[in-house]
Each structure stands twice: as C-alpha cells, then as structure tokens.
Amino acid sequence: VDANDNLYVADAEKGRIVVLNQNGKAAGRADIGVGTLKNPLGVAVDSRGNIYVTDSALNQLLIFEPEGTLANIIQGDGTEKGKFVRPSGVLVNEGAGRIMVADTGNHRLQVFDLKGNFMSFVGKSGGGKGQFRFPTFLAGDSNGKVYVVDTINSRIQIFSSNLKYLD
C-alpha cells in the first residue's frame, strides 16, 4: 500500500504488478513490469513511491521508480551472498535504510541498502531459532520488528529491526 492507499498486487500469472485504488479499480497507471517480470511474488512500496519486486522465476529483486520505470535489478541465481534461489517476500525499512528479501530456496533473509547493495544475511536451513525452511513472506510493524513466515517449520519468527532473533 502506498501513501495514497493504492494497493500493489503481484500478478504472477501475467508477470506484472497491478495497482488498485481503494475501490479495487486500476489506479490510473499502466501495469508495472510487463515484459520484464516473469513470476513476481513479493511487492513493497516505499514512501517515495519506489516499488520493490521479487521475481521467483528470474531470481531477482527489481526496483521500479514510482512511474514504473525499471531503476535497478539485483540478480543472481546462486547461493553466494547477494544471489537468490526463488526469492519471495520483500520488506522495505526506510528508517533502517534496508531492503529485506526472503531468499526462499537458500533458507535465509538477505539485507540490502536502499540502492540495492548487499549488506548482510541472517539464517540458514534448519528448525532452530533463527533458522528457516523456506521463508516466504515478510511483514514489519511500527516498532521495526520483522515477521517472517517460515513455511515448512510451520511458524512465524520475529526479529528486531537489526535482525536479532526475538521469538
């Protein structure tokens, strides 16, 4: 949801981001990512209207300007830092200057600065605290806490704004 209460929806079937107003009607902008996206899953919007999209098929995080122009692609298919295997959820924490991505196939969260430069990661495959088995979606609250859907472990894990495990 953006500052105007428009809802951004990842349409994986058609490879696009759809923007809807409060009445569920198109919000007056063309579909975002058509011809660029293949299987978008996660979408987040910052206070300036920049749009952050994870594409699970392309193993990318794409950043679009408010009008829909592609500004940056963080790409990679692999296990190295900054590379992805089936990324899904994305969360922008402007106060901390971070973009967080659920790197589902690598069982971790990756952290980038707002320009897309790799900063760090947290987690590894497993069932312990701070470990994941296919993390998928992310949410944040007004206190900076990060909530991670840990799919195969059937739980939601909670982290502080600096990604220290809380619960």
PDB file of C-alpha atoms in Angstrom:
ATOM      1  CA  VAL A   1       0.000   0.000   0.000  1.00  0.00           C
ATOM      2  CA  ASP A   2       1.384   3.415  -0.897  1.00  0.00           C
ATOM      3  CA  ALA A   3       0.880   6.877   0.632  1.00  0.00           C
ATOM      4  CA  ASN A   4      -2.349   7.283  -1.401  1.00  0.00           C
ATOM      5  CA  ASP A   5      -3.728   3.941  -0.132  1.00  0.00           C
ATOM      6  CA  ASN A   6      -3.250   2.288  -3.520  1.00  0.00           C
ATOM      7  CA  LEU A   7      -2.738  -1.465  -3.298  1.00  0.00           C
ATOM      8  CA  TYR A   8       0.110  -3.103  -5.255  1.00  0.00           C
ATOM      9  CA  VAL A   9      -0.595  -6.701  -6.254  1.00  0.00           C
ATOM     10  CA  ALA A  10       1.885  -9.182  -7.740  1.00  0.00           C
ATOM     11  CA  ASP A  11       0.155 -10.920 -10.655  1.00  0.00           C
ATOM     12  CA  ALA A  12       2.429 -13.938 -11.131  1.00  0.00           C
ATOM     13  CA  GLU A  13       0.331 -15.408 -13.931  1.00  0.00           C
ATOM     14  CA  LYS A  14       0.654 -12.330 -16.151  1.00  0.00           C
ATOM     15  CA  GLY A  15       4.113 -11.236 -14.975  1.00  0.00           C
ATOM     16  CA  ARG A  16       3.160  -7.787 -13.737  1.00  0.00           C
ATOM     17  CA  ILE A  17       2.353  -5.597 -10.766  1.00  0.00           C
ATOM     18  CA  VAL A  18      -1.196  -4.249 -10.740  1.00  0.00           C
ATOM     19  CA  VAL A  19      -2.021  -1.040  -8.861  1.00  0.00           C
ATOM     20  CA  LEU A  20      -5.558  -0.723  -7.483  1.00  0.00           C
ATOM     21  CA  ASN A  21      -7.280   2.144  -5.711  1.00  0.00           C
ATOM     22  CA  GLN A  22      -9.458   1.759  -2.610  1.00  0.00           C
ATOM     23  CA  ASN A  23     -12.405   0.770  -4.794  1.00  0.00           C
ATOM     24  CA  GLY A  24     -10.483  -2.049  -6.459  1.00  0.00           C
ATOM     25  CA  LYS A  25     -10.193  -0.189  -9.763  1.00  0.00           C
ATOM     26  CA  ALA A  26      -6.979   0.373 -11.718  1.00  0.00           C
ATOM     27  CA  ALA A  27      -5.176   3.320 -10.140  1.00  0.00           C
ATOM     28  CA  GLY A  28      -4.515   5.111 -13.414  1.00  0.00           C
ATOM     29  CA  ARG A  29      -1.063   3.760 -14.102  1.00  0.00           C
ATOM     30  CA  ALA A  30      -0.057   1.117 -16.584  1.00  0.00           C
ATOM     31  CA  ASP A  31       0.785  -2.361 -15.372  1.00  0.00           C
ATOM     32  CA  ILE A  32       4.281  -2.349 -13.907  1.00  0.00           C
ATOM     33  CA  GLY A  33       6.912  -4.790 -15.106  1.00  0.00           C
ATOM     34  CA  VAL A  34       5.148  -6.126 -18.207  1.00  0.00           C
ATOM     35  CA  GLY A  35       7.845  -7.644 -20.413  1.00  0.00           C
ATOM     36  CA  THR A  36      10.356  -7.590 -17.541  1.00  0.00           C
ATOM     37  CA  LEU A  37       8.765  -9.734 -14.837  1.00  0.00           C
ATOM     38  CA  LYS A  38       8.157 -13.449 -15.224  1.00  0.00           C
ATOM     39  CA  ASN A  39       6.869 -14.641 -11.832  1.00  0.00           C
ATOM     40  CA  PRO A  40       6.597 -11.745  -9.364  1.00  0.00           C
ATOM     41  CA  LEU A  41       5.762 -12.810  -5.818  1.00  0.00           C
ATOM     42  CA  GLY A  42       6.676 -10.089  -3.341  1.00  0.00           C
ATOM     43  CA  VAL A  43       5.991  -6.380  -3.665  1.00  0.00           C
ATOM     44  CA  ALA A  44       6.695  -3.431  -1.364  1.00  0.00           C
ATOM     45  CA  VAL A  45       6.459   0.330  -1.818  1.00  0.00           C
ATOM     46  CA  ASP A  46       8.489   2.992  -0.029  1.00  0.00           C
ATOM     47  CA  SER A  47       7.346   6.482   0.998  1.00  0.00           C
ATOM     48  CA  ARG A  48       8.670   7.966  -2.268  1.00  0.00           C
ATOM     49  CA  GLY A  49       6.648   5.505  -4.320  1.00  0.00           C
ATOM     50  CA  ASN A  50       9.537   3.277  -5.410  1.00  0.00           C
ATOM     51  CA  ILE A  51       8.369  -0.284  -5.992  1.00  0.00           C
ATOM     52  CA  TYR A  52      10.397  -3.319  -4.909  1.00  0.00           C
ATOM     53  CA  VAL A  53       9.506  -6.653  -6.523  1.00  0.00           C
ATOM     54  CA  THR A  54      10.900 -10.154  -6.092  1.00  0.00           C
ATOM     55  CA  ASP A  55      10.701 -12.436  -9.111  1.00  0.00           C
ATOM     56  CA  SER A  56      10.926 -16.100  -8.176  1.00  0.00           C
ATOM     57  CA  ALA A  57      11.493 -17.385 -11.718  1.00  0.00           C
ATOM     58  CA  LEU A  58      14.227 -14.879 -12.557  1.00  0.00           C
ATOM     59  CA  ASN A  59      15.862 -14.994  -9.082  1.00  0.00           C
ATOM     60  CA  GLN A  60      15.856 -11.205  -8.930  1.00  0.00           C
ATOM     61  CA  LEU A  61      14.894  -8.219  -6.843  1.00  0.00           C
ATOM     62  CA  LEU A  62      13.775  -5.425  -9.153  1.00  0.00           C
ATOM     63  CA  ILE A  63      13.374  -1.801  -8.136  1.00  0.00           C
ATOM     64  CA  PHE A  64      10.998   0.389 -10.140  1.00  0.00           C
ATOM     65  CA  GLU A  65      10.622   4.152  -9.954  1.00  0.00           C
ATOM     66  CA  PRO A  66       7.165   5.470  -8.991  1.00  0.00           C
ATOM     67  CA  GLU A  67       6.046   5.821 -12.626  1.00  0.00           C
ATOM     68  CA  GLY A  68       7.067   2.204 -13.332  1.00  0.00           C
ATOM     69  CA  THR A  69      10.475   2.672 -14.969  1.00  0.00           C
ATOM     70  CA  LEU A  70      12.966  -0.031 -14.028  1.00  0.00           C
ATOM     71  CA  ALA A  71      15.702   1.559 -11.874  1.00  0.00           C
ATOM     72  CA  ASN A  72      17.776  -1.402 -10.661  1.00  0.00           C
ATOM     73  CA  ILE A  73      17.984  -5.179 -10.778  1.00  0.00           C
ATOM     74  CA  ILE A  74      19.652  -7.215  -8.068  1.00  0.00           C
ATOM     75  CA  GLN A  75      20.092 -10.514  -9.729  1.00  0.00           C
ATOM     76  CA  GLY A  76      21.667 -13.803  -9.400  1.00  0.00           C
ATOM     77  CA  ASP A  77      20.939 -17.416  -9.345  1.00  0.00           C
ATOM     78  CA  GLY A  78      23.006 -18.994  -6.646  1.00  0.00           C
ATOM     79  CA  THR A  79      23.954 -19.463  -3.044  1.00  0.00           C
ATOM     80  CA  GLU A  80      26.545 -16.687  -2.736  1.00  0.00           C
ATOM     81  CA  LYS A  81      25.840 -13.529  -0.756  1.00  0.00           C
ATOM     82  CA  GLY A  82      23.555 -11.264  -2.769  1.00  0.00           C
ATOM     83  CA  LYS A  83      22.353 -14.128  -5.002  1.00  0.00           C
ATOM     84  CA  PHE A  84      18.907 -15.716  -4.791  1.00  0.00           C
ATOM     85  CA  VAL A  85      17.121 -19.018  -5.225  1.00  0.00           C
ATOM     86  CA  ARG A  86      13.371 -18.445  -5.583  1.00  0.00           C
ATOM     87  CA  PRO A  87      13.056 -15.163  -3.637  1.00  0.00           C
ATOM     88  CA  SER A  88       9.554 -14.397  -2.438  1.00  0.00           C
ATOM     89  CA  GLY A  89       8.787 -11.802   0.227  1.00  0.00           C
ATOM     90  CA  VAL A  90      10.247  -8.297   0.303  1.00  0.00           C
ATOM     91  CA  LEU A  91      10.125  -5.658   3.043  1.00  0.00           C
ATOM     92  CA  VAL A  92      11.435  -2.090   2.960  1.00  0.00           C
ATOM     93  CA  ASN A  93      12.505  -0.472   6.245  1.00  0.00           C
ATOM     94  CA  GLU A  94      13.356   3.096   5.289  1.00  0.00           C
ATOM     95  CA  GLY A  95      14.224   4.086   8.864  1.00  0.00           C
ATOM     96  CA  ALA A  96      16.946   1.446   8.972  1.00  0.00           C
ATOM     97  CA  GLY A  97      17.860   2.040   5.314  1.00  0.00           C
ATOM     98  CA  ARG A  98      17.242  -1.588   4.405  1.00  0.00           C
ATOM     99  CA  ILE A  99      15.526  -3.845   1.922  1.00  0.00           C
ATOM    100  CA  MET A 100      14.961  -7.369   3.234  1.00  0.00           C
ATOM    101  CA  VAL A 101      14.284 -10.307   0.933  1.00  0.00           C
ATOM    102  CA  ALA A 102      13.070 -13.782   1.840  1.00  0.00           C
ATOM    103  CA  ASP A 103      15.569 -15.866  -0.123  1.00  0.00           C
ATOM    104  CA  THR A 104      13.325 -18.899  -0.017  1.00  0.00           C
ATOM    105  CA  GLY A 105      15.480 -21.531  -1.720  1.00  0.00           C
ATOM    106  CA  ASN A 106      18.565 -20.533   0.275  1.00  0.00           C
ATOM    107  CA  HIS A 107      16.635 -20.598   3.580  1.00  0.00           C
ATOM    108  CA  ARG A 108      17.695 -17.098   4.660  1.00  0.00           C
ATOM    109  CA  LEU A 109      16.852 -13.410   4.693  1.00  0.00           C
ATOM    110  CA  GLN A 110      19.124 -11.154   2.700  1.00  0.00           C
ATOM    111  CA  VAL A 111      19.581  -7.482   3.524  1.00  0.00           C
ATOM    112  CA  PHE A 112      20.424  -4.725   1.039  1.00  0.00           C
ATOM    113  CA  ASP A 113      20.709  -0.974   1.366  1.00  0.00           C
ATOM    114  CA  LEU A 114      18.061   1.159  -0.346  1.00  0.00           C
ATOM    115  CA  LYS A 115      20.181   1.319  -3.514  1.00  0.00           C
ATOM    116  CA  GLY A 116      20.374  -2.457  -3.699  1.00  0.00           C
ATOM    117  CA  ASN A 117      23.880  -3.052  -2.360  1.00  0.00           C
ATOM    118  CA  PHE A 118      24.272  -6.264  -0.347  1.00  0.00           C
ATOM    119  CA  MET A 119      24.713  -5.680   3.392  1.00  0.00           C
ATOM    120  CA  SER A 120      24.211  -8.989   5.221  1.00  0.00           C
ATOM    121  CA  PHE A 121      22.077 -12.067   5.650  1.00  0.00           C
ATOM    122  CA  VAL A 122      20.549 -13.979   8.526  1.00  0.00           C
ATOM    123  CA  GLY A 123      19.515 -17.610   8.794  1.00  0.00           C
ATOM    124  CA  LYS A 124      20.327 -20.986   7.334  1.00  0.00           C
ATOM    125  CA  SER A 125      18.450 -24.197   6.695  1.00  0.00           C
ATOM    126  CA  GLY A 126      17.124 -25.778   9.866  1.00  0.00           C
ATOM    127  CA  GLY A 127      14.450 -25.845  12.511  1.00  0.00           C
ATOM    128  CA  GLY A 128      16.171 -23.925  15.295  1.00  0.00           C
ATOM    129  CA  LYS A 129      15.743 -20.319  16.371  1.00  0.00           C
ATOM    130  CA  GLY A 130      16.687 -18.016  13.523  1.00  0.00           C
ATOM    131  CA  GLN A 131      16.873 -20.923  11.094  1.00  0.00           C
ATOM    132  CA  PHE A 132      14.427 -21.395   8.226  1.00  0.00           C
ATOM    133  CA  ARG A 133      12.934 -23.978   5.963  1.00  0.00           C
ATOM    134  CA  PHE A 134      11.613 -21.982   3.026  1.00  0.00           C
ATOM    135  CA  PRO A 135      10.970 -18.498   4.440  1.00  0.00           C
ATOM    136  CA  THR A 136       8.363 -16.897   2.230  1.00  0.00           C
ATOM    137  CA  PHE A 137       6.725 -13.671   3.300  1.00  0.00           C
ATOM    138  CA  LEU A 138       7.811 -10.744   5.440  1.00  0.00           C
ATOM    139  CA  ALA A 139       5.988  -8.053   7.376  1.00  0.00           C
ATOM    140  CA  GLY A 140       7.119  -5.253   9.620  1.00  0.00           C
ATOM    141  CA  ASP A 141       5.494  -3.270  12.404  1.00  0.00           C
ATOM    142  CA  SER A 142       5.795   0.335  13.598  1.00  0.00           C
ATOM    143  CA  ASN A 143       8.442  -0.697  16.158  1.00  0.00           C
ATOM    144  CA  GLY A 144      10.709  -2.092  13.448  1.00  0.00           C
ATOM    145  CA  LYS A 145      10.091  -5.755  14.231  1.00  0.00           C
ATOM    146  CA  VAL A 146      10.299  -8.126  11.269  1.00  0.00           C
ATOM    147  CA  TYR A 147       7.911 -11.082  10.994  1.00  0.00           C
ATOM    148  CA  VAL A 148       8.961 -13.994   8.795  1.00  0.00           C
ATOM    149  CA  VAL A 149       6.690 -16.787   7.577  1.00  0.00           C
ATOM    150  CA  ASP A 150       8.820 -19.932   7.973  1.00  0.00           C
ATOM    151  CA  THR A 151       6.758 -22.248   5.790  1.00  0.00           C
ATOM    152  CA  ILE A 152       7.976 -25.812   6.347  1.00  0.00           C
ATOM    153  CA  ASN A 153       8.657 -25.187  10.050  1.00  0.00           C
ATOM    154  CA  SER A 154       5.013 -24.011  10.319  1.00  0.00           C
ATOM    155  CA  ARG A 155       5.774 -20.886  12.305  1.00  0.00           C
ATOM    156  CA  ILE A 156       6.279 -17.152  12.205  1.00  0.00           C
ATOM    157  CA  GLN A 157       9.628 -15.980  13.505  1.00  0.00           C
ATOM    158  CA  ILE A 158      10.080 -12.478  14.911  1.00  0.00           C
ATOM    159  CA  PHE A 159      13.270 -10.430  14.645  1.00  0.00           C
ATOM    160  CA  SER A 160      14.306  -6.984  15.890  1.00  0.00           C
ATOM    161  CA  SER A 161      14.946  -4.169  13.426  1.00  0.00           C
ATOM    162  CA  ASN A 162      18.618  -5.197  13.341  1.00  0.00           C
ATOM    163  CA  LEU A 163      17.552  -8.818  12.672  1.00  0.00           C
ATOM    164  CA  LYS A 164      18.305 -10.314  16.065  1.00  0.00           C
ATOM    165  CA  TYR A 165      16.024 -13.255  16.830  1.00  0.00           C
ATOM    166  CA  LEU A 166      13.242 -12.381  19.327  1.00  0.00           C
ATOM    167  CA  ASP A 167      10.635 -15.175  19.150  1.00  0.00           C
TER     168      ASP A 167
END
